[in-house]
Amino acid sequence: MQPRLVDDFGRTITYLRVSVTDRCNLRCGYCMAGEVSFSPRRDVLTIEELEFLTSVFIERGIRKVRVTGGEPLVRKGVMHLFRGLSRHLRSGDLDELCLTTNGILLSKYAGELADCGVRRVNVSLDTLDRRRFAEITSGGDLDEVLAGIEAARDAGLAIKLNAVAQKGYIERDVHSLVQFAQDRHFDISFIETMPLGEVKTSCADRYLPLSELRQLIERRWMLADIDASTGGPARYARVEETGGRIGFITALSDCFCETCNRLRLSATGALYTCLGHDDFTDLRAIIRREDGAVGLEDAIHAAVAGKPKSHEFGNSPGREPVLKRYMSALGG
Ligand code: SAM
Ligand code: SF4
């Protein structure tokens, strides 16, 4: 039995988010710059390396793995990774293997994901208006996402929608998104825009505290706070009329770092212990050493021990990015 992952503040780490690529088939303005440069292919972990490292973490107590990106479904061979990791579900070492996707390629992969033991997918969807969807994503086709959601539903996957609460956009879309989710019995979470990277849209201009968004929702729906947790950062409210759930990810206005149980592994093998800090541990350099992965164990435990107490985004709406890294590099 390997020692568990516990940081210096006593937080036990049980959740790993694995980014399998920094590439994407969309260009959301809050996530990517207009001109994006991607990691050179030689720096990106192979599928085998991703599976090896993820398995090392599972042996040390990770119970939930989320595959993310960039857009994870554009990564060649990503289904081999899901197949490989599914053995940990069968052995009982892993409780959950899930995915965050923009949904564009979900129709193609939904059945295979279900075969690999995936039970839940998060689909990012900020609007149900075709024109605004194309604007937010720089040319994306909403119908592909809607078809992906249907395919996932047909494959028996539970779906949670994630919408970034961008001021000037979300006010027009929130009601139709909540209705869409209630009609289909999907959870839906709203996320405060976080200031990462020099992206196309300024976080300062687009920041909307979720307390304001909640007031808007409460004009149409009765919400009651509940204690539910899916192991992630959302705080949930129940919609009294439908029994559905709405999550609020208040990264800035009400920081949830105290209960953070997460680590993030980038597609290039960088281990980040906090989304809001630039420091990382280079696990790729260790696993590509000629003498084998000597020092991997120590490097992981040292990184976890030093997990920062909190992110450094600040909570003022006028805050500009303090980090150079884009959200697409780590997957949120
Ligand atoms: N491409 C996939 C997708 O869009 O779901 C996975 C990666 S994406 C980076 C993960 C999540 O981060 C998405 O829900 C996206 O909306 C969110 N996101 C991206 N940039 C953000 C930002 N600046 N602030 C808050 N959330 C952001
Ligand atoms: Fe791509 Fe997801 Fe970022 Fe949009 S949020 S650009 S879909 S990685």
Coordinates of C-alpha atoms and ligand atoms in Angstrom, one line a residue:
M1 CA 0.0 0.0 0.0
Q2 CA 1.5 3.4 -1.1
P3 CA 1.3 6.4 1.3
R4 CA -1.7 8.6 0.7
L5 CA -1.4 12.1 -0.7
V6 CA -1.9 14.6 2.1
D7 CA -0.7 18.3 1.9
D8 CA 0.8 20.4 4.7
F9 CA -2.6 21.8 5.5
G10 CA -4.1 18.4 6.1
R11 CA -6.1 18.2 2.8
T12 CA -6.2 14.7 1.4
I13 CA -5.9 14.6 -2.4
T14 CA -8.3 12.3 -4.1
Y15 CA -9.1 14.0 -7.4
L16 CA -6.8 14.2 -10.4
R17 CA -7.6 16.2 -13.5
V18 CA -5.5 15.1 -16.5
S19 CA -5.2 17.4 -19.5
V20 CA -4.4 15.3 -22.6
T21 CA -3.8 18.1 -25.0
D22 CA -3.6 21.9 -25.1
R23 CA -5.2 21.9 -28.6
C24 CA -8.8 22.6 -29.3
N25 CA -11.4 22.7 -32.1
L26 CA -12.9 25.9 -30.6
R27 CA -11.5 29.3 -29.6
C28 CA -13.6 30.5 -26.6
G29 CA -12.7 34.2 -26.0
Y30 CA -12.2 33.7 -22.2
C31 CA -10.0 30.7 -22.6
M32 CA -7.6 31.2 -25.6
A33 CA -5.8 34.1 -27.2
G34 CA -6.5 34.9 -30.8
E35 CA -3.1 33.6 -31.9
V36 CA -2.4 30.5 -29.8
S37 CA 0.9 28.6 -29.8
F38 CA 0.6 25.0 -28.7
S39 CA 3.2 22.8 -27.0
P40 CA 5.6 21.0 -29.5
R41 CA 4.5 17.4 -30.0
R42 CA 7.8 16.0 -28.6
D43 CA 6.9 17.7 -25.2
V44 CA 3.5 16.2 -25.1
L45 CA 3.2 12.9 -23.1
T46 CA 2.3 9.9 -25.1
I47 CA -0.9 8.1 -24.3
E48 CA 1.2 5.4 -22.6
E49 CA 3.0 8.0 -20.5
L50 CA -0.3 9.6 -19.5
E51 CA -1.7 6.2 -18.5
F52 CA 1.4 5.4 -16.5
L53 CA 1.4 8.6 -14.6
T54 CA -2.3 8.6 -13.9
S55 CA -2.0 5.0 -12.6
V56 CA 0.8 6.1 -10.3
F57 CA -1.5 8.7 -8.8
I58 CA -4.4 6.1 -8.5
E59 CA -2.1 3.8 -6.6
R60 CA -1.5 6.7 -4.2
G61 CA -5.1 7.3 -3.4
I62 CA -6.6 9.2 -6.2
R63 CA -10.3 8.1 -6.5
K64 CA -11.6 10.3 -9.2
V65 CA -9.9 11.1 -12.6
R66 CA -11.3 13.7 -15.0
V67 CA -9.9 13.8 -18.5
T68 CA -9.8 17.3 -19.9
G69 CA -7.8 19.6 -22.2
G70 CA -7.8 21.8 -24.4
E71 CA -10.4 19.6 -26.0
P72 CA -9.7 16.1 -24.9
L73 CA -11.6 14.4 -27.8
V74 CA -9.3 16.0 -30.4
R75 CA -6.4 14.0 -28.9
K76 CA -5.4 11.1 -31.1
G77 CA -5.6 7.8 -29.1
V78 CA -7.6 9.3 -26.2
M79 CA -9.9 6.3 -26.2
H80 CA -6.9 4.1 -25.6
L81 CA -6.3 6.1 -22.5
F82 CA -9.9 5.6 -21.3
R83 CA -9.7 1.9 -22.1
G84 CA -6.4 1.6 -20.2
L85 CA -7.7 3.5 -17.1
S86 CA -10.9 1.6 -17.0
R87 CA -9.1 -1.3 -15.4
H88 CA -8.8 0.8 -12.2
L89 CA -12.6 1.1 -12.2
R90 CA -13.0 -2.7 -12.5
S91 CA -10.4 -3.3 -9.8
G92 CA -12.2 -0.9 -7.4
D93 CA -9.1 1.4 -7.1
L94 CA -10.9 4.2 -8.9
D95 CA -14.5 5.4 -8.1
E96 CA -14.9 7.6 -11.2
L97 CA -13.5 8.3 -14.6
C98 CA -15.1 11.2 -16.3
L99 CA -14.6 13.8 -19.0
T100 CA -15.0 17.5 -19.6
T101 CA -15.6 18.3 -23.2
N102 CA -17.0 21.1 -25.5
G103 CA -19.3 18.4 -27.0
I104 CA -18.3 18.9 -30.6
L105 CA -17.0 15.4 -31.0
L106 CA -19.2 13.7 -28.4
S107 CA -21.6 12.0 -30.9
K108 CA -18.6 10.1 -32.3
Y109 CA -17.3 8.9 -28.9
A110 CA -20.3 8.7 -26.5
G111 CA -20.9 5.0 -26.9
E112 CA -17.2 4.1 -26.6
L113 CA -16.9 6.3 -23.5
A114 CA -19.8 4.4 -21.9
D115 CA -18.1 1.1 -22.8
C116 CA -15.0 2.3 -20.9
G117 CA -16.9 2.8 -17.7
V118 CA -17.4 6.5 -18.0
R119 CA -20.7 7.4 -16.3
R120 CA -20.7 11.2 -16.4
V121 CA -19.6 13.9 -18.8
N122 CA -19.4 17.6 -18.3
V123 CA -20.3 19.5 -21.4
S124 CA -19.4 23.2 -21.6
L125 CA -22.3 25.2 -23.1
D126 CA -22.7 28.9 -22.6
T127 CA -25.7 29.6 -24.8
L128 CA -28.4 28.0 -26.8
D129 CA -28.4 30.8 -29.3
R130 CA -26.6 29.7 -32.5
R131 CA -25.2 33.1 -33.3
R132 CA -24.0 33.9 -29.8
F133 CA -22.5 30.4 -29.6
A134 CA -20.5 31.1 -32.8
E135 CA -19.4 34.4 -31.4
I136 CA -18.3 33.1 -28.0
T137 CA -16.4 30.1 -29.5
S138 CA -15.1 31.9 -32.6
G139 CA -17.1 30.0 -35.1
G140 CA -18.3 26.9 -33.3
D141 CA -21.5 25.1 -34.5
L142 CA -24.0 24.7 -31.7
D143 CA -25.9 21.9 -33.5
E144 CA -22.8 19.7 -33.2
V145 CA -22.8 20.2 -29.4
L146 CA -26.6 19.5 -29.1
A147 CA -26.1 16.3 -31.2
G148 CA -23.3 15.3 -28.9
I149 CA -25.4 15.8 -25.8
E150 CA -28.2 13.7 -27.3
A151 CA -25.7 10.9 -28.2
A152 CA -24.3 11.0 -24.7
R153 CA -27.8 10.7 -23.3
D154 CA -28.6 7.8 -25.6
A155 CA -25.4 6.1 -24.4
G156 CA -26.7 6.3 -20.8
L157 CA -24.2 9.0 -19.7
A158 CA -25.2 11.4 -17.0
I159 CA -24.6 15.0 -18.3
K160 CA -23.7 18.1 -16.4
L161 CA -23.6 21.4 -18.3
N162 CA -21.0 24.0 -17.4
A163 CA -21.6 27.6 -18.4
V164 CA -19.1 30.4 -17.9
A165 CA -20.9 33.4 -16.5
Q166 CA -19.7 36.2 -18.7
K167 CA -21.2 39.6 -18.0
G168 CA -23.0 40.9 -21.1
Y169 CA -23.8 37.4 -22.3
I170 CA -25.0 35.1 -19.6
E171 CA -27.8 37.4 -18.5
R172 CA -29.5 36.8 -21.9
D173 CA -28.8 33.0 -21.8
V174 CA -29.2 31.9 -18.2
H175 CA -33.0 31.3 -18.3
S176 CA -33.0 29.2 -21.5
L177 CA -29.9 27.2 -20.2
V178 CA -31.6 26.5 -16.8
Q179 CA -34.8 25.5 -18.6
F180 CA -32.9 23.2 -21.0
A181 CA -31.2 21.5 -18.1
Q182 CA -34.5 21.1 -16.1
D183 CA -36.3 19.6 -19.1
R184 CA -33.7 17.0 -19.5
H185 CA -32.8 16.3 -15.8
F186 CA -29.3 17.6 -16.3
D187 CA -27.3 19.3 -13.6
I188 CA -26.0 22.7 -14.6
S189 CA -23.1 24.7 -13.1
F190 CA -22.2 28.3 -13.6
I191 CA -18.6 29.3 -13.4
E192 CA -17.1 32.7 -12.6
T193 CA -14.6 33.9 -15.2
M194 CA -11.1 33.5 -14.0
P195 CA -8.2 35.7 -15.0
L196 CA -5.8 33.3 -16.8
G197 CA -3.6 34.2 -19.7
E198 CA -3.8 37.2 -22.1
V199 CA -7.1 35.9 -23.7
K200 CA -9.3 37.7 -26.2
T201 CA -11.9 38.9 -23.7
S202 CA -10.8 40.8 -20.5
C203 CA -11.8 39.0 -17.3
A204 CA -12.2 42.4 -15.7
D205 CA -14.8 43.4 -18.3
R206 CA -16.6 40.1 -18.3
Y207 CA -16.6 39.3 -14.6
L208 CA -20.0 38.7 -13.0
P209 CA -20.3 37.6 -9.4
L210 CA -22.5 34.5 -9.2
S211 CA -24.5 36.1 -6.4
E212 CA -25.9 38.4 -9.1
L213 CA -26.6 35.6 -11.5
R214 CA -28.3 33.6 -8.7
Q215 CA -30.7 36.6 -8.1
L216 CA -31.6 36.5 -11.8
I217 CA -32.3 32.7 -11.7
E218 CA -34.4 33.2 -8.5
R219 CA -36.8 35.5 -10.4
R220 CA -38.0 32.4 -12.2
W221 CA -37.1 29.4 -10.0
M222 CA -37.2 28.7 -6.3
L223 CA -33.7 27.6 -5.1
A224 CA -32.8 26.0 -1.8
D225 CA -29.1 25.4 -0.8
I226 CA -28.2 21.8 -0.4
D227 CA -25.1 20.0 0.9
A228 CA -24.6 17.9 -2.2
S229 CA -21.0 17.5 -3.5
T230 CA -19.7 15.7 -6.6
G231 CA -16.2 16.0 -5.3
G232 CA -15.6 19.2 -7.3
P233 CA -15.8 22.8 -6.4
A234 CA -19.4 23.6 -7.1
R235 CA -21.9 24.5 -4.3
Y236 CA -25.3 23.3 -5.2
A237 CA -28.9 24.5 -4.9
R238 CA -32.0 22.5 -5.5
V239 CA -34.6 23.8 -7.9
E240 CA -37.7 23.3 -5.9
E241 CA -40.1 23.1 -8.9
T242 CA -38.1 20.3 -10.6
G243 CA -35.9 18.7 -8.0
G244 CA -32.9 19.5 -10.4
R245 CA -29.6 20.9 -9.2
I246 CA -27.8 24.1 -10.1
G247 CA -24.1 24.4 -9.1
F248 CA -22.2 27.7 -8.5
I249 CA -18.5 27.7 -8.9
T250 CA -17.5 30.9 -7.2
A251 CA -13.8 30.7 -7.8
L252 CA -13.3 34.4 -7.1
S253 CA -16.2 35.8 -5.0
D254 CA -16.2 32.9 -2.5
C255 CA -13.0 30.9 -2.7
F256 CA -13.3 27.2 -2.0
C257 CA -9.6 26.4 -1.5
E258 CA -10.0 25.2 2.1
T259 CA -11.6 22.0 0.9
C260 CA -9.6 21.6 -2.3
N261 CA -8.8 17.9 -3.0
R262 CA -7.4 18.3 -6.5
L263 CA -4.2 18.0 -8.5
R264 CA -3.8 18.8 -12.2
L265 CA -1.5 17.1 -14.7
S266 CA -0.9 18.9 -17.9
A267 CA -0.4 17.2 -21.3
T268 CA 3.3 18.0 -21.1
G269 CA 3.6 16.2 -17.7
A270 CA 3.6 19.3 -15.5
L271 CA 2.0 18.6 -12.1
Y272 CA 0.2 21.7 -10.8
T273 CA -1.1 21.6 -7.3
C274 CA -3.2 24.8 -7.7
L275 CA -4.9 26.2 -10.8
G276 CA -4.1 29.7 -9.5
H277 CA -0.3 29.4 -9.3
D278 CA 2.3 29.1 -12.0
D279 CA 4.6 26.7 -10.0
F280 CA 4.7 23.1 -11.2
T281 CA 6.7 20.0 -10.9
D282 CA 8.1 18.5 -14.2
L283 CA 7.1 14.9 -14.1
R284 CA 7.9 14.4 -17.8
A285 CA 11.6 15.0 -17.1
I286 CA 11.6 12.4 -14.4
I287 CA 9.7 9.6 -16.3
R288 CA 11.9 10.2 -19.5
R289 CA 15.1 9.7 -17.6
E290 CA 17.3 6.9 -18.9
D291 CA 17.6 5.4 -15.5
G292 CA 13.8 5.0 -15.2
A293 CA 11.4 7.0 -13.2
V294 CA 13.8 7.4 -10.2
G295 CA 12.6 10.1 -7.8
L296 CA 9.0 10.1 -9.1
E297 CA 7.6 9.1 -5.7
D298 CA 9.6 11.8 -3.8
A299 CA 8.7 14.5 -6.4
I300 CA 5.0 13.8 -6.2
H301 CA 5.0 13.8 -2.4
A302 CA 7.1 17.0 -2.2
A303 CA 4.7 18.7 -4.7
V304 CA 1.6 17.7 -2.8
A305 CA 3.1 18.7 0.6
G306 CA 3.7 22.2 -0.8
K307 CA 0.3 22.7 -2.3
P308 CA -0.6 26.4 -1.8
K309 CA -3.2 27.2 0.8
S310 CA -5.2 29.2 -1.8
H311 CA -5.2 30.6 -5.3
E312 CA -4.0 34.1 -6.0
F313 CA -6.7 35.3 -8.4
G314 CA -7.8 38.0 -6.0
N315 CA -11.5 38.7 -5.8
S316 CA -11.8 42.1 -7.2
P317 CA -13.8 42.4 -10.5
G318 CA -11.1 44.6 -12.0
R319 CA -8.4 42.0 -11.6
E320 CA -6.2 41.4 -14.6
P321 CA -4.5 38.0 -15.2
V322 CA -1.8 37.2 -12.7
L323 CA -0.9 34.0 -14.6
K324 CA 0.5 33.7 -18.1
R325 CA -0.9 30.2 -18.5
Y326 CA -4.1 29.8 -20.5
M327 CA -7.1 27.8 -19.1
S328 CA -6.8 25.6 -22.2
A329 CA -3.4 24.4 -21.0
L330 CA -4.8 22.8 -17.9
G331 CA -8.5 22.4 -18.5
G332 CA -9.9 24.3 -15.5
Ligands
SAM1 N1 -12.5 22.0 -24.0 C1 -13.2 21.4 -22.9 C2 -14.4 22.2 -22.5 O1 -14.5 23.4 -23.0 O2 -15.2 21.8 -21.7 C3 -12.3 21.2 -21.6 C4 -11.3 22.2 -21.3 S1 -12.0 23.8 -20.8 C5 -10.6 24.7 -20.5 C6 -12.7 23.4 -19.2 C7 -13.6 24.4 -18.6 O3 -13.0 25.6 -18.3 C8 -14.8 24.8 -19.6 O4 -16.0 24.6 -18.9 C9 -14.6 26.2 -19.8 O5 -15.8 26.9 -20.0 C10 -13.9 26.7 -18.6 N2 -13.1 27.9 -18.8 C11 -12.2 28.2 -19.7 N3 -11.6 29.4 -19.5 C12 -12.2 29.9 -18.4 C13 -12.0 31.1 -17.6 N4 -11.2 32.0 -18.0 N5 -12.7 31.2 -16.5 C14 -13.6 30.2 -16.1 N6 -13.8 29.1 -16.7 C15 -13.1 28.9 -17.9
SF4_2 FE1 -11.5 25.0 -26.2 FE2 -12.7 24.4 -23.9 FE3 -11.1 26.5 -24.1 FE4 -13.4 26.6 -25.3 S1 -13.1 26.4 -23.1 S2 -11.4 27.2 -26.2 S3 -13.7 24.5 -25.9 S4 -10.5 24.3 -24.3

